[in-house]
Coordinates of C-alpha atoms in Angstrom, one line a residue:
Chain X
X1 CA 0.0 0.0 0.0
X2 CA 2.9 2.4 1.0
X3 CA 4.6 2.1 -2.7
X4 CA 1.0 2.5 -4.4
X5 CA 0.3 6.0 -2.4
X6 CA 4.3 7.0 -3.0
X7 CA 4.0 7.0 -6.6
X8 CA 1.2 8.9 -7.2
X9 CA 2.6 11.2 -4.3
X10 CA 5.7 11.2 -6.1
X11 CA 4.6 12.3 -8.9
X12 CA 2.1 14.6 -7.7
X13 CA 4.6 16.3 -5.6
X14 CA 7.4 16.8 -8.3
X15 CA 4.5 17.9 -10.6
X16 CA 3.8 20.6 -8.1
X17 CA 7.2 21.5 -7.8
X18 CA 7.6 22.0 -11.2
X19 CA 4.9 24.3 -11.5
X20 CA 5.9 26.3 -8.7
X21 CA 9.4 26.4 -10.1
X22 CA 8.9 28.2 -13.5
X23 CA 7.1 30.9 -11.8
X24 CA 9.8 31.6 -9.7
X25 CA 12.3 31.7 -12.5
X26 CA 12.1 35.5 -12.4
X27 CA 11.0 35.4 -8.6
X28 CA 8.8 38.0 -9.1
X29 CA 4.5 37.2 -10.5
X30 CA 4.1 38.4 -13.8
X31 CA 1.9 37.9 -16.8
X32 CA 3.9 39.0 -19.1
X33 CA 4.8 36.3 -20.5
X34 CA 1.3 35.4 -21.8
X35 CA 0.7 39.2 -23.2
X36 CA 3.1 38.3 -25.2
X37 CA 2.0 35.0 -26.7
X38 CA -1.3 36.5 -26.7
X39 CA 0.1 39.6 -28.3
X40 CA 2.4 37.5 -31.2
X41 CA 0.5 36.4 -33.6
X42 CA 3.5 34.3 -34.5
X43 CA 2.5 32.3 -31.7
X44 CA -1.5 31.7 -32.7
X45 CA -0.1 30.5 -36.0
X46 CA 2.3 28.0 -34.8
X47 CA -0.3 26.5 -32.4
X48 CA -3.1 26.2 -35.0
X49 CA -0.4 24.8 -37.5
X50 CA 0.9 22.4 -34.8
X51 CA -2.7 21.3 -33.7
X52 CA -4.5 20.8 -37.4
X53 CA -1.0 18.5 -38.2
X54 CA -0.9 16.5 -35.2
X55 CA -5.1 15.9 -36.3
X56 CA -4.0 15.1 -39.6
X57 CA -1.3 12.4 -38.3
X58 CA -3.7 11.0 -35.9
X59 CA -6.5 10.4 -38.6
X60 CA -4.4 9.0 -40.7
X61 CA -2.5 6.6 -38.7
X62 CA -5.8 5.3 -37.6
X63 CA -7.1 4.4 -40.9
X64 CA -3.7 2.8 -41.1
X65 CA -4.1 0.8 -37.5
X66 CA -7.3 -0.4 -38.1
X67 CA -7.2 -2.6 -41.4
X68 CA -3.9 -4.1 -39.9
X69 CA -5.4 -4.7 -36.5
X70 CA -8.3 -6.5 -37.8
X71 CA -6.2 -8.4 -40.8
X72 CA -3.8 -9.3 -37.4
X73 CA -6.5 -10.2 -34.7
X74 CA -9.0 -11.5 -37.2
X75 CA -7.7 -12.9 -40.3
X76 CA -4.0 -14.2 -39.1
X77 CA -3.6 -17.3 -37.3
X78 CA 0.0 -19.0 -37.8
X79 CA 2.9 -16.4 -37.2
X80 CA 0.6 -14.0 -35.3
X81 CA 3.0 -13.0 -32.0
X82 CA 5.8 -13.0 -35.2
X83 CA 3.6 -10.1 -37.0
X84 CA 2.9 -8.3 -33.3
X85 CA 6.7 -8.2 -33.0
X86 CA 7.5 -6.7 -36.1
X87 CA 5.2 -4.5 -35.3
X88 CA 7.0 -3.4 -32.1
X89 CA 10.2 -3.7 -33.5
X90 CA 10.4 -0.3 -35.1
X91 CA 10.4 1.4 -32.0
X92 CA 13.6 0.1 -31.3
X93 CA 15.6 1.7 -34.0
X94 CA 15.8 4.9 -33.0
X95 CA 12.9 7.7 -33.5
X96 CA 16.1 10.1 -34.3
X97 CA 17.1 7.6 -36.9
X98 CA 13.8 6.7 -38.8
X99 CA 13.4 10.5 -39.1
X100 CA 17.0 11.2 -40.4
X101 CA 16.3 8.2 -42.9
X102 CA 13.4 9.9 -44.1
X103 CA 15.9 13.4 -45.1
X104 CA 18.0 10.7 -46.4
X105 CA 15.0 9.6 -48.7
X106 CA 13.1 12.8 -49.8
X107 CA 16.5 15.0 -49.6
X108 CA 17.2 16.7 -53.1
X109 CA 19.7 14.2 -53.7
X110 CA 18.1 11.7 -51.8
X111 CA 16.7 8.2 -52.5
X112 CA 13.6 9.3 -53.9
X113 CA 14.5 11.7 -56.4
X114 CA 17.8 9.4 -57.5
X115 CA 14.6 6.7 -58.0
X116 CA 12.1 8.9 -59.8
X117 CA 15.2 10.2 -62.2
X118 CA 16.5 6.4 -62.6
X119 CA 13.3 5.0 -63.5
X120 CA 12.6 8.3 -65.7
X121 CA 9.6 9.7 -64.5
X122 CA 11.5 12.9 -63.4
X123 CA 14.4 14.5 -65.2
X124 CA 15.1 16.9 -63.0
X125 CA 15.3 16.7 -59.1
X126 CA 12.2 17.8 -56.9
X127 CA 13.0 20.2 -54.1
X128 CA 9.2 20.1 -52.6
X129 CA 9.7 16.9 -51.1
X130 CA 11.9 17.5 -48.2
X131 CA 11.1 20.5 -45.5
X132 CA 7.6 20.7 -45.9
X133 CA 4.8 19.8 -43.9
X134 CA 3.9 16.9 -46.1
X135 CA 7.1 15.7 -45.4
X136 CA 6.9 15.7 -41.9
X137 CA 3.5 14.5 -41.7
X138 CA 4.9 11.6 -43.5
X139 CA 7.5 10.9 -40.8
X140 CA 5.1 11.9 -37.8
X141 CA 2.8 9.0 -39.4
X142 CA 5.4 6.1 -39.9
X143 CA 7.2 7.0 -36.3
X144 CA 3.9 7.0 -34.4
X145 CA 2.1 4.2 -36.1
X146 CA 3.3 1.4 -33.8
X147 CA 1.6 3.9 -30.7
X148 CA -1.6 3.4 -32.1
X149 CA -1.4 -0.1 -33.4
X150 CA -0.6 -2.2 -29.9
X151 CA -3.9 -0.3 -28.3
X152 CA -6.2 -1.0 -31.4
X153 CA -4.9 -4.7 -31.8
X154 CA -5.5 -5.1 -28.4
X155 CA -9.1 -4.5 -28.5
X156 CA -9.8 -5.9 -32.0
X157 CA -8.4 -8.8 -30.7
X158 CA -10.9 -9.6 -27.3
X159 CA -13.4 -9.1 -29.4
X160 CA -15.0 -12.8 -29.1
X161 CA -15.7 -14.1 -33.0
X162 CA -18.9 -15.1 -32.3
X163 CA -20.3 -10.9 -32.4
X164 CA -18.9 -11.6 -36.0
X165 CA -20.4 -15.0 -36.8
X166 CA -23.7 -14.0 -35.4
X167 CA -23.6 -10.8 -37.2
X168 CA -22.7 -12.6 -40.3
X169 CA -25.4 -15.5 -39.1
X170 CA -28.2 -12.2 -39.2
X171 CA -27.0 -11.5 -42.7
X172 CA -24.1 -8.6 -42.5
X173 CA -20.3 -9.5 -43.0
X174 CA -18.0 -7.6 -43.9
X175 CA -17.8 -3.9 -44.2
X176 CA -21.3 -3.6 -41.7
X177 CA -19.9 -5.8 -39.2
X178 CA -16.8 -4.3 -39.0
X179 CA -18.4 -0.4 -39.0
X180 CA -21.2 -2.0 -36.5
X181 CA -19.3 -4.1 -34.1
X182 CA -15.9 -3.7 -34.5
X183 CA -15.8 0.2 -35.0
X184 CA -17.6 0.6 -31.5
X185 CA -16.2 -1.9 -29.3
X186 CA -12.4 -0.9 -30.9
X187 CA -13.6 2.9 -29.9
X188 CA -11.2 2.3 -26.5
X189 CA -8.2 1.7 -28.4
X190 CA -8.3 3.9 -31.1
X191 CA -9.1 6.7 -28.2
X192 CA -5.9 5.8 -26.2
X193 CA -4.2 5.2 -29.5
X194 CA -5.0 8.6 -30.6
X195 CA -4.1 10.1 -27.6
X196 CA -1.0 8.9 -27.8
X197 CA -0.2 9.8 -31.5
X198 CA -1.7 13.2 -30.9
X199 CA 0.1 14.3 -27.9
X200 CA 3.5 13.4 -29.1
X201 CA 3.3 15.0 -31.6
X202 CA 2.2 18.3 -30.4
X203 CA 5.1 18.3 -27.8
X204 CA 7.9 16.9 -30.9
X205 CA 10.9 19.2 -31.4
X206 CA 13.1 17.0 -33.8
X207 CA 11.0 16.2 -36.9
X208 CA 10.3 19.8 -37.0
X209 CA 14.0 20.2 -36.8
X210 CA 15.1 17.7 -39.6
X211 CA 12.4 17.3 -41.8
X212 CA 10.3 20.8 -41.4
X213 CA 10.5 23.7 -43.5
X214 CA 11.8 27.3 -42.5
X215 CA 7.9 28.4 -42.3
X216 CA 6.9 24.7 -40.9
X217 CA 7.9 26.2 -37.1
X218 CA 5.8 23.5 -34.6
X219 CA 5.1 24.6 -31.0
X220 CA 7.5 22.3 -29.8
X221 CA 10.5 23.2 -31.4
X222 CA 9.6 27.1 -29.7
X223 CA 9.2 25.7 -26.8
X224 CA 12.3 23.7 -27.3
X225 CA 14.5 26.7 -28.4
X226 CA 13.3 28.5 -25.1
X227 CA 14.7 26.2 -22.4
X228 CA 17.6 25.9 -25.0
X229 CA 19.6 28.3 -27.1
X230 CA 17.1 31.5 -26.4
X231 CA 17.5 30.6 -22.5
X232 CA 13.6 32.4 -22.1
X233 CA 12.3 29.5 -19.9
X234 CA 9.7 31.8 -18.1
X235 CA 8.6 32.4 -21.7
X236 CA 8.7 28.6 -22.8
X237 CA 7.3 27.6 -19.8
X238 CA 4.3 30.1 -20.5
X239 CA 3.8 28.6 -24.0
X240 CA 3.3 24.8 -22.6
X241 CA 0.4 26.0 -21.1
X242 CA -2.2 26.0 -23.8
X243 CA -0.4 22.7 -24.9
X244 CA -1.0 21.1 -22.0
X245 CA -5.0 22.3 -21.2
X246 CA -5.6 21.2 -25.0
X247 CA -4.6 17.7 -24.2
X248 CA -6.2 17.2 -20.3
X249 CA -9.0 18.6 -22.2
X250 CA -8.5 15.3 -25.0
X251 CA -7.7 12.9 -21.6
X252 CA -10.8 14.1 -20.1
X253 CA -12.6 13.5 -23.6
X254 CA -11.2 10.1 -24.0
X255 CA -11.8 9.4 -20.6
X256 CA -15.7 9.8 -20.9
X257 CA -15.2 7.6 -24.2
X258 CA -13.7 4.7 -21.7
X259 CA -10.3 5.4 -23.6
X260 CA -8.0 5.7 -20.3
X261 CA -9.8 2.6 -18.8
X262 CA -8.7 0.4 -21.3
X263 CA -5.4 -0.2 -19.7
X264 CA -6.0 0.1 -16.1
X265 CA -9.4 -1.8 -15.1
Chain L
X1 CA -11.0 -19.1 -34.2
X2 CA -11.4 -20.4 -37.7
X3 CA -15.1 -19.6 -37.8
X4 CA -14.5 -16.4 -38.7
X5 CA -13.4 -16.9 -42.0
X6 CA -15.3 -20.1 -43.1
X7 CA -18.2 -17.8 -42.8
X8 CA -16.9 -15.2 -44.7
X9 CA -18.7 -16.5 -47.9
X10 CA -15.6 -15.4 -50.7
X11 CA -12.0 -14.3 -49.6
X12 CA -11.3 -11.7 -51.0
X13 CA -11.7 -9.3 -48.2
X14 CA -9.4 -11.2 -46.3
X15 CA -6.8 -11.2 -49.4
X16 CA -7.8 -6.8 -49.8
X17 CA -6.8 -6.6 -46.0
X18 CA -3.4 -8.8 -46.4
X19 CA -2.2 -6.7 -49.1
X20 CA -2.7 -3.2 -47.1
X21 CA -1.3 -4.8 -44.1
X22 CA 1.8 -5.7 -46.2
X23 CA 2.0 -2.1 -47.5
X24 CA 1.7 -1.0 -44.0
X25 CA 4.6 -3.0 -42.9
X26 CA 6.8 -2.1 -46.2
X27 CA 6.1 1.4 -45.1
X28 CA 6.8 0.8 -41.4
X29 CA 9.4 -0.7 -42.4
X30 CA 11.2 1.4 -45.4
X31 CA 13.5 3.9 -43.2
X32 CA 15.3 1.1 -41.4
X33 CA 15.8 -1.0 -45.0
X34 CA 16.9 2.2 -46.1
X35 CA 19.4 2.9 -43.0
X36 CA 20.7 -0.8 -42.9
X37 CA 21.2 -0.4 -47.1
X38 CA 22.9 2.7 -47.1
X39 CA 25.7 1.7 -44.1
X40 CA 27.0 -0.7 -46.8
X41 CA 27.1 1.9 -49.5
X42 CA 30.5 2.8 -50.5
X43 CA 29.3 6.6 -52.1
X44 CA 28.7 9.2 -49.3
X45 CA 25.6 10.7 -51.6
X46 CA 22.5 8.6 -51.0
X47 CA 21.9 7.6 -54.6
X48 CA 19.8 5.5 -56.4
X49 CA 20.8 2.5 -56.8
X50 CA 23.5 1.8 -55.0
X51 CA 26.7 1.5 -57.0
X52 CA 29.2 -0.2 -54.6
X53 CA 29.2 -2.0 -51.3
X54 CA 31.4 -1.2 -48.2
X55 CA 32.0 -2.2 -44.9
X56 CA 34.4 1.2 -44.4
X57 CA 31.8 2.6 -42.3
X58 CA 31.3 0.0 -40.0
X59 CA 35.6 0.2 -39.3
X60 CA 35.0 4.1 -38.9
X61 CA 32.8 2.8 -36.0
X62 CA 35.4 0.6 -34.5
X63 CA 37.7 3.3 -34.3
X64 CA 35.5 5.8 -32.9
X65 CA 35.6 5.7 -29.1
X66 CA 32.4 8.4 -28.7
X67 CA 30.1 6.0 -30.4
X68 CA 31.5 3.1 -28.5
X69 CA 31.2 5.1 -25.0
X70 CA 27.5 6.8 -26.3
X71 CA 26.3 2.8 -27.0
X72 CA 27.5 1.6 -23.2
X73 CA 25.3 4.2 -21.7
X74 CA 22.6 3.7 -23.5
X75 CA 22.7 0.6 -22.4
X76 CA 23.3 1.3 -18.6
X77 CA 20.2 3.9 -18.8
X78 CA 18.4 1.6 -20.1
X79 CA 18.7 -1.4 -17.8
X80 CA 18.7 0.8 -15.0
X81 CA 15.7 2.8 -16.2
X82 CA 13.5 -0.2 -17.4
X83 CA 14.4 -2.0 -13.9
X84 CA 13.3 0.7 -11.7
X85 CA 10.0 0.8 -13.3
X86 CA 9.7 -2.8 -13.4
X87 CA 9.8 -2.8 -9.4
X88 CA 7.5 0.7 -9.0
X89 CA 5.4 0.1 -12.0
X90 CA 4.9 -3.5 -11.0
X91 CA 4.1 -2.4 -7.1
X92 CA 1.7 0.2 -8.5
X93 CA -0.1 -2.1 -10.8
X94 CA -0.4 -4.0 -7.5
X95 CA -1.7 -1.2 -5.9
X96 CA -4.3 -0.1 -8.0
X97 CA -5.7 -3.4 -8.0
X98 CA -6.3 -3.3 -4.4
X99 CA -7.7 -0.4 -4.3
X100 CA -11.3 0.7 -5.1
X101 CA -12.1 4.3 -3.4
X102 CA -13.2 7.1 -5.9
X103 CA -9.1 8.4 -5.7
X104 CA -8.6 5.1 -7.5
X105 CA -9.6 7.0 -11.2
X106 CA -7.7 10.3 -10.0
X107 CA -4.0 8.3 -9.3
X108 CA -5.1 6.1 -12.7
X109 CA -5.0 9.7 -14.2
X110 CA -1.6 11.0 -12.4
X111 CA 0.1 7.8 -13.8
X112 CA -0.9 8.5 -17.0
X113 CA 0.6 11.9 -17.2
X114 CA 3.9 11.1 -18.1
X115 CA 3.5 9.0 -21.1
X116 CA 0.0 10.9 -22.3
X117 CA 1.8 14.1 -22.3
X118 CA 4.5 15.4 -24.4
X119 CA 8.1 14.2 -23.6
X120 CA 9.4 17.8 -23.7
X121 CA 7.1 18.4 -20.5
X122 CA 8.6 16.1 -18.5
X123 CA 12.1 17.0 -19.8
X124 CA 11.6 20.9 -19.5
X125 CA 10.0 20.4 -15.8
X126 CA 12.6 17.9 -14.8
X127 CA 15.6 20.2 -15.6
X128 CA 13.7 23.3 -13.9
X129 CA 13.5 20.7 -10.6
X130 CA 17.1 20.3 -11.2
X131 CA 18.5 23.4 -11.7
X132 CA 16.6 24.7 -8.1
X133 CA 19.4 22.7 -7.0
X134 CA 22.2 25.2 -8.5
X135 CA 24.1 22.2 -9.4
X136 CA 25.2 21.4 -13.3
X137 CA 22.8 18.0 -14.2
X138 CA 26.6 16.3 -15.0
X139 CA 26.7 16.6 -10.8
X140 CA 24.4 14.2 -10.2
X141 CA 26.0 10.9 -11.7
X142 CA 27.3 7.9 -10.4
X143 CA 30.3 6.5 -10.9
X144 CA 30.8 2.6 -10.5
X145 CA 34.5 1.3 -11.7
X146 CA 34.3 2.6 -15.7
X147 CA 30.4 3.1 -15.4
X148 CA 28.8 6.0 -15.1
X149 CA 24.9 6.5 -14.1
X150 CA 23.7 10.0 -14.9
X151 CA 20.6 10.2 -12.4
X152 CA 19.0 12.9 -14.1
X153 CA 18.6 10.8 -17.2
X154 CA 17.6 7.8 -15.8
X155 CA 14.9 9.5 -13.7
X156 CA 13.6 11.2 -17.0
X157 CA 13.0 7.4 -18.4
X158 CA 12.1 6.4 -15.4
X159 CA 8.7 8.6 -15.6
X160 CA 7.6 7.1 -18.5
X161 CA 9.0 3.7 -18.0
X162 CA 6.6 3.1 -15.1
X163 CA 3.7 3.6 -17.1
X164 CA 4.5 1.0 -19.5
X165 CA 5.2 -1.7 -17.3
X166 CA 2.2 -0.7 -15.0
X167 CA 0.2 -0.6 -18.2
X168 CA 0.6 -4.2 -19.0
X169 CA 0.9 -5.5 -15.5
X170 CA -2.4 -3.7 -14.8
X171 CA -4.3 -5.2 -18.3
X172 CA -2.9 -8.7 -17.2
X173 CA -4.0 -8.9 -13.7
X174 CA -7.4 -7.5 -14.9
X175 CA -8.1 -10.6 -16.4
X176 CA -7.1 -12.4 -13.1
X177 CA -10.1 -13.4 -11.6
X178 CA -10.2 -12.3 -7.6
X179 CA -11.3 -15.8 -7.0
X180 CA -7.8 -16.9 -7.1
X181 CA -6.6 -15.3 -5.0
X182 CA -9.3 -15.9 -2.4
X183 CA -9.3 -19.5 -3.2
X184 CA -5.3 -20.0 -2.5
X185 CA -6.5 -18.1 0.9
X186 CA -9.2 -20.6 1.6
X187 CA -6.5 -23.5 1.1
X188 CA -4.3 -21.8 4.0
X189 CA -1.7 -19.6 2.4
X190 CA -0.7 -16.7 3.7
X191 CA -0.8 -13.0 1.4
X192 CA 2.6 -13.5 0.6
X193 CA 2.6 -17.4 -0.4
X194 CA -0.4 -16.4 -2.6
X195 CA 1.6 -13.6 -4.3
X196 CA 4.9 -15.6 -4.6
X197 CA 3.1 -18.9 -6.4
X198 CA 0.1 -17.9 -7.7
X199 CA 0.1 -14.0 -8.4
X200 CA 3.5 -13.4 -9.7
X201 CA 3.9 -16.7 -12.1
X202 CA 0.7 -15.4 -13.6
X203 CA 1.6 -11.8 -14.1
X204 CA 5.4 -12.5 -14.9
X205 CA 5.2 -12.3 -18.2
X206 CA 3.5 -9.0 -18.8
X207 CA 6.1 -7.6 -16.5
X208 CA 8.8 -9.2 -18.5
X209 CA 7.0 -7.4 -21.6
X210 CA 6.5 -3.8 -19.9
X211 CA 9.9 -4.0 -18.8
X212 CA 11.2 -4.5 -22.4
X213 CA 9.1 -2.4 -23.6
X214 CA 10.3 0.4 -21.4
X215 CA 14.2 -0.4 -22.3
X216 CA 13.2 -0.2 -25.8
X217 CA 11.8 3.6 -25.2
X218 CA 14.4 4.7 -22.8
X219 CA 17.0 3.0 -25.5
X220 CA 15.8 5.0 -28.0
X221 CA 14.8 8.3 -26.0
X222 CA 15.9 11.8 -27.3
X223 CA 13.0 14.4 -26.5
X224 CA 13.9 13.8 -22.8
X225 CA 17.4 13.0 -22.8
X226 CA 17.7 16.4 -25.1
X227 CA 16.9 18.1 -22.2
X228 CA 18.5 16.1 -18.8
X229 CA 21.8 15.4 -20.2
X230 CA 25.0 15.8 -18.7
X231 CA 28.7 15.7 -19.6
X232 CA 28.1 12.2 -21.7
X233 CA 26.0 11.4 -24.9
X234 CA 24.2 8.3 -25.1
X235 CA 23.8 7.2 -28.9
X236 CA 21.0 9.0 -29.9
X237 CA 22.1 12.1 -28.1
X238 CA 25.3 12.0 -29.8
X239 CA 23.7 11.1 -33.3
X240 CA 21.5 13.7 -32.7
X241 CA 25.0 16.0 -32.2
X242 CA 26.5 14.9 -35.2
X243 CA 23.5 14.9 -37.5
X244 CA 23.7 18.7 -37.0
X245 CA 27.3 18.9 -37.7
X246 CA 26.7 16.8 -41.3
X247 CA 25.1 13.8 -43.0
X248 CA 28.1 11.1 -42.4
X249 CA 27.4 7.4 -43.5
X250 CA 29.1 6.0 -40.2
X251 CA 25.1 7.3 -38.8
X252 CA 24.0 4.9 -40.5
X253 CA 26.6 1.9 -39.9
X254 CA 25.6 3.0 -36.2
X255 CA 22.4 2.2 -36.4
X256 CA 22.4 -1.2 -38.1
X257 CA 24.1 -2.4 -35.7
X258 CA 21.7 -1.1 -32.9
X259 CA 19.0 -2.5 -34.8
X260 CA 20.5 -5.6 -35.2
X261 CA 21.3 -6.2 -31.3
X262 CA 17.7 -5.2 -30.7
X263 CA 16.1 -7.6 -33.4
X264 CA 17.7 -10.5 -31.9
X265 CA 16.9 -8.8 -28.1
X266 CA 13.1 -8.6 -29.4
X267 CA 13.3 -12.2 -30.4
X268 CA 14.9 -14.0 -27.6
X269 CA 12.6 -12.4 -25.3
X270 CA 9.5 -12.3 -26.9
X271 CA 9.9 -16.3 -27.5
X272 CA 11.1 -16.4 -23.8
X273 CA 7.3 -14.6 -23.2
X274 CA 6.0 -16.5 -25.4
X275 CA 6.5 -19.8 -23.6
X276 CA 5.9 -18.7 -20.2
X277 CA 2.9 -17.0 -21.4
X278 CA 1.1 -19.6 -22.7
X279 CA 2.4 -22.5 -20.1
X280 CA 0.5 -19.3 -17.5
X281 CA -2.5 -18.6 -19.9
X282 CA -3.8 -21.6 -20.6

């Protein structure tokens, strides 16, 4: 009983701590900090940018999670835990790495163009491909995917196969079963996936770094810069702020939507 | 199990569903065919194809010390992070399970926090708890013979580590029916006798998992580390340096080789799981 009240208390302490501390950075209470972020309209952009990709990531890596996590729990009998692993497995190699390997393919000289050229679709090398926010959408999507995959697969696969035989039994297979029964009973995983996917991305620093454009600035990276090389941690403390209500506001969402509970009964 | 697809009247959903899951894994898995390619490639531009093969890179590596040192302690972080969690994430999951007041959804929520929210949170708030200490982060490490244990670090994993392993230790002991544990009682054994033989063979497994699972993130961790580093690099930290510096191949040999002493890692353990798992589940 002792270690499960320390944790929490643990944690609950440092978190206040941590609060306390960035106020008394500069020692003395001021709101300065969010004039200005309310003032820059630099700022309102970034946020809105940051937000509307980390939505676009998210939707996309759940239409990717879901036909693999019903092909996987459903479909795939021998070699299953083999599958799961691979699955896994890319969250080994470095996050760092898979995002530098993605420069290394959409780069001006990189893979992609010396493909496109070789096989003679292109004659001429596309800049557009790297440091954009299509680009680093693209990475976002392949680095998260496993984060919302091991949730999804986990529900898809407790789902007993007799909802499916009886719905196929009362005449609907296929796409109405799975929009009617699976859809809604996977609805916990693909909440907790999603909150996953969506909050690291919001809080990333280094895709924006590698892969992003000059005008593809993401909230993180700021916020990054400001405990770093602009040393203005009052300031980047300040902008964590609305990051952080936008995603208790998701928890408590996901919460009511029995997301949270998945994993902790 | 193989109801499902007898009833299916045709297969070709089943076949539609293959091929995108096969996309989905080529795509998973294209930037780590494309790192493990270009190590061996013997030009330092990433054309297409490749026009000669090389192990050059991989005797850079061999040579160079830094990576050698960065690899170590990631691998001391690691052990040390994911074990830590495996004993307070394991306790908590524990914990939780025991307890049914309404805090019980509150402390499920705390718990959360550091793997639902952004890494840079804990690594910003972390280094602002250290620095009340007006100490340099590289003060806090400990030094055992040639091994070095930078506490800040390890703390930072530690956060999110715990979650993982009390993630899946929770999920598995959910499905442990309270009548066990009430039955071995009935038979005469005391709390602890129950836990040792019939609680912890059950949930072993899943802590085995979370606790890979959590050396795997903290092996891999930057948006933390970034943040809570001290005087040393571990690999991704110093990849992360040198990336900034310039595109050099030896990145790449680097990484192979971390992926290659993780695949087999993955492997071992997961069929290790795999047989305790289902000699428990069954």
């Amino acid at each position: 009983m002792t270690v499960f009240y320390l944790i929490p208390l643990v944690i609950l302490l440092a978190h206040a701590f941590w609060s306390v501390d960035y106020l008394t950075i500069d020692k003395t209470f001021t709101l300065d900090n969010f004039r200005e972020i309310r003032e820059n309209d630099l700022y309102r952009t970034v946020f809105v940018r940051t937000v509307s990709i980390a939505t676009i990531v998210t939707v996309i890596d759940i239409m990717l999670a879901l036909p693999l996590c019903y092909y996987l729990a459903k479909h795939v009998r021998r070699h299953r835990e083999l599958l799961l692993i691979l699955v896994v497995f890319p969250l080994w190699s470095s996050y760092l790495v898979r995002a530098f390997a993605w420069r290394t393919i959409l780069g001006t000289n990189g893979i992609m163009n010396n493909f496109l050229e070789w096989t003679g679709i292109i004659d001429q090398p596309l800049s557009v491909l790297l440091f954009s926010k299509q680009a680093m959408v693209l990475t976002y999507v392949q680095v998260w995917l496993p984060f919302m995959i091991i949730p999804v697969f986990t529900v898809i696969d407790h789902i007993p196969d007799s909802y499916l035989e009886a719905a196929a039994d009362l005449g609907s297979g296929g796409l109405t079963a799975f929009w009617r029964i699976v859809l809604p009973l996977a609805l916990p995983g693909i909440v907790a996936g999603s909150l996953t996917v969506f909050s690291l991305t919001m809080g990333d620093y280094i895709t924006p770094t590698l892969i992003g454009g000059p005008g593809d600035q993401m909230i993180g990276r700021i916020i990054a810069d400001n405990f770093g090389t602009a040393f203005n941690w009052p300031l980047g403390a300040a902008l964590i702020i609305p990051v952080l209500l936008l995603i208790f506001s998701l928890m408590w969402l996901a919460n009511r939507l029995g997301g949270l509970g998945e994993t902790t009964r | 199990m193989n109801s499902v697809r007898s009833t299916s009247p045709n297969r070709w959903p089943g076949r539609l569903l293959g091929g995108a899951s096969a996309l989905i894994y080529a795509f998973l898995y294209l930037p780590i065919v494309v790192v493990v390619l270009y190590s061996f490639s013997a030009t330092k531009l990433n054309a297409w194809p490749i026009q000669d093969y090389t192990l050059d890179w991989y005797r850079e590596l061999r040579e160079d010390r830094e990576i050698q040192e960065a690899i170590w302690l990631s691998f001391r972080v690691g052990i040390v992070s994911a074990f830590l969690a495996l004993v307070l994430g394991t306790a908590g999951a524990l914990g939780l399970r025991q307890y049914a007041k309404p805090g019980k959804a509150a402390i499920r929520f705390l718990v959360m926090l550091p793997i639902t929210l952004p890494g840079i949170v804990t690594g910003i708030s972390l280094l602002a708890y250290f620095s009340l200490m007006d100490k340099p982060l590289a003060y806090w490490t400990t030094t055992i013979g040639e091994w070095t244990f930078p506490w800040p670090l390890i703390i930072g994993h530690v956060t999110f580590c715990i979650t993982l392993v009390l993630g899946t230790v929770s999920a598995r002991l959910a499905r442990l029916p309270f009548s066990l544990g009430e039955a071995s009682a009935d038979l005469g054994a005391t709390p602890s006798q129950t836990f040792r033989k019939v609680t912890l063979p059950l949930i072993l497994p899943a802590m085995l998992s979370g606790a890979i699972l959590a050396f795997t993130l903290s092996f891999d961790e930057i948006v933390v580390s970034l943040f809570l580093k001290g005087r040393e690099n571990t690999l991704p930290l110093l990849i992360w340096g040198r990336l900034r510096l310039g595109i050099s191949p030896e990145i790449n040999a680097a990484a192979t080789i971390i992926i290659i002493v993780s695949l087999v890692g993955v492997l071992s353990s997961s069929l290790l799981l795999r047989r305790s798992g289902s000699a428990s589940s069954s």
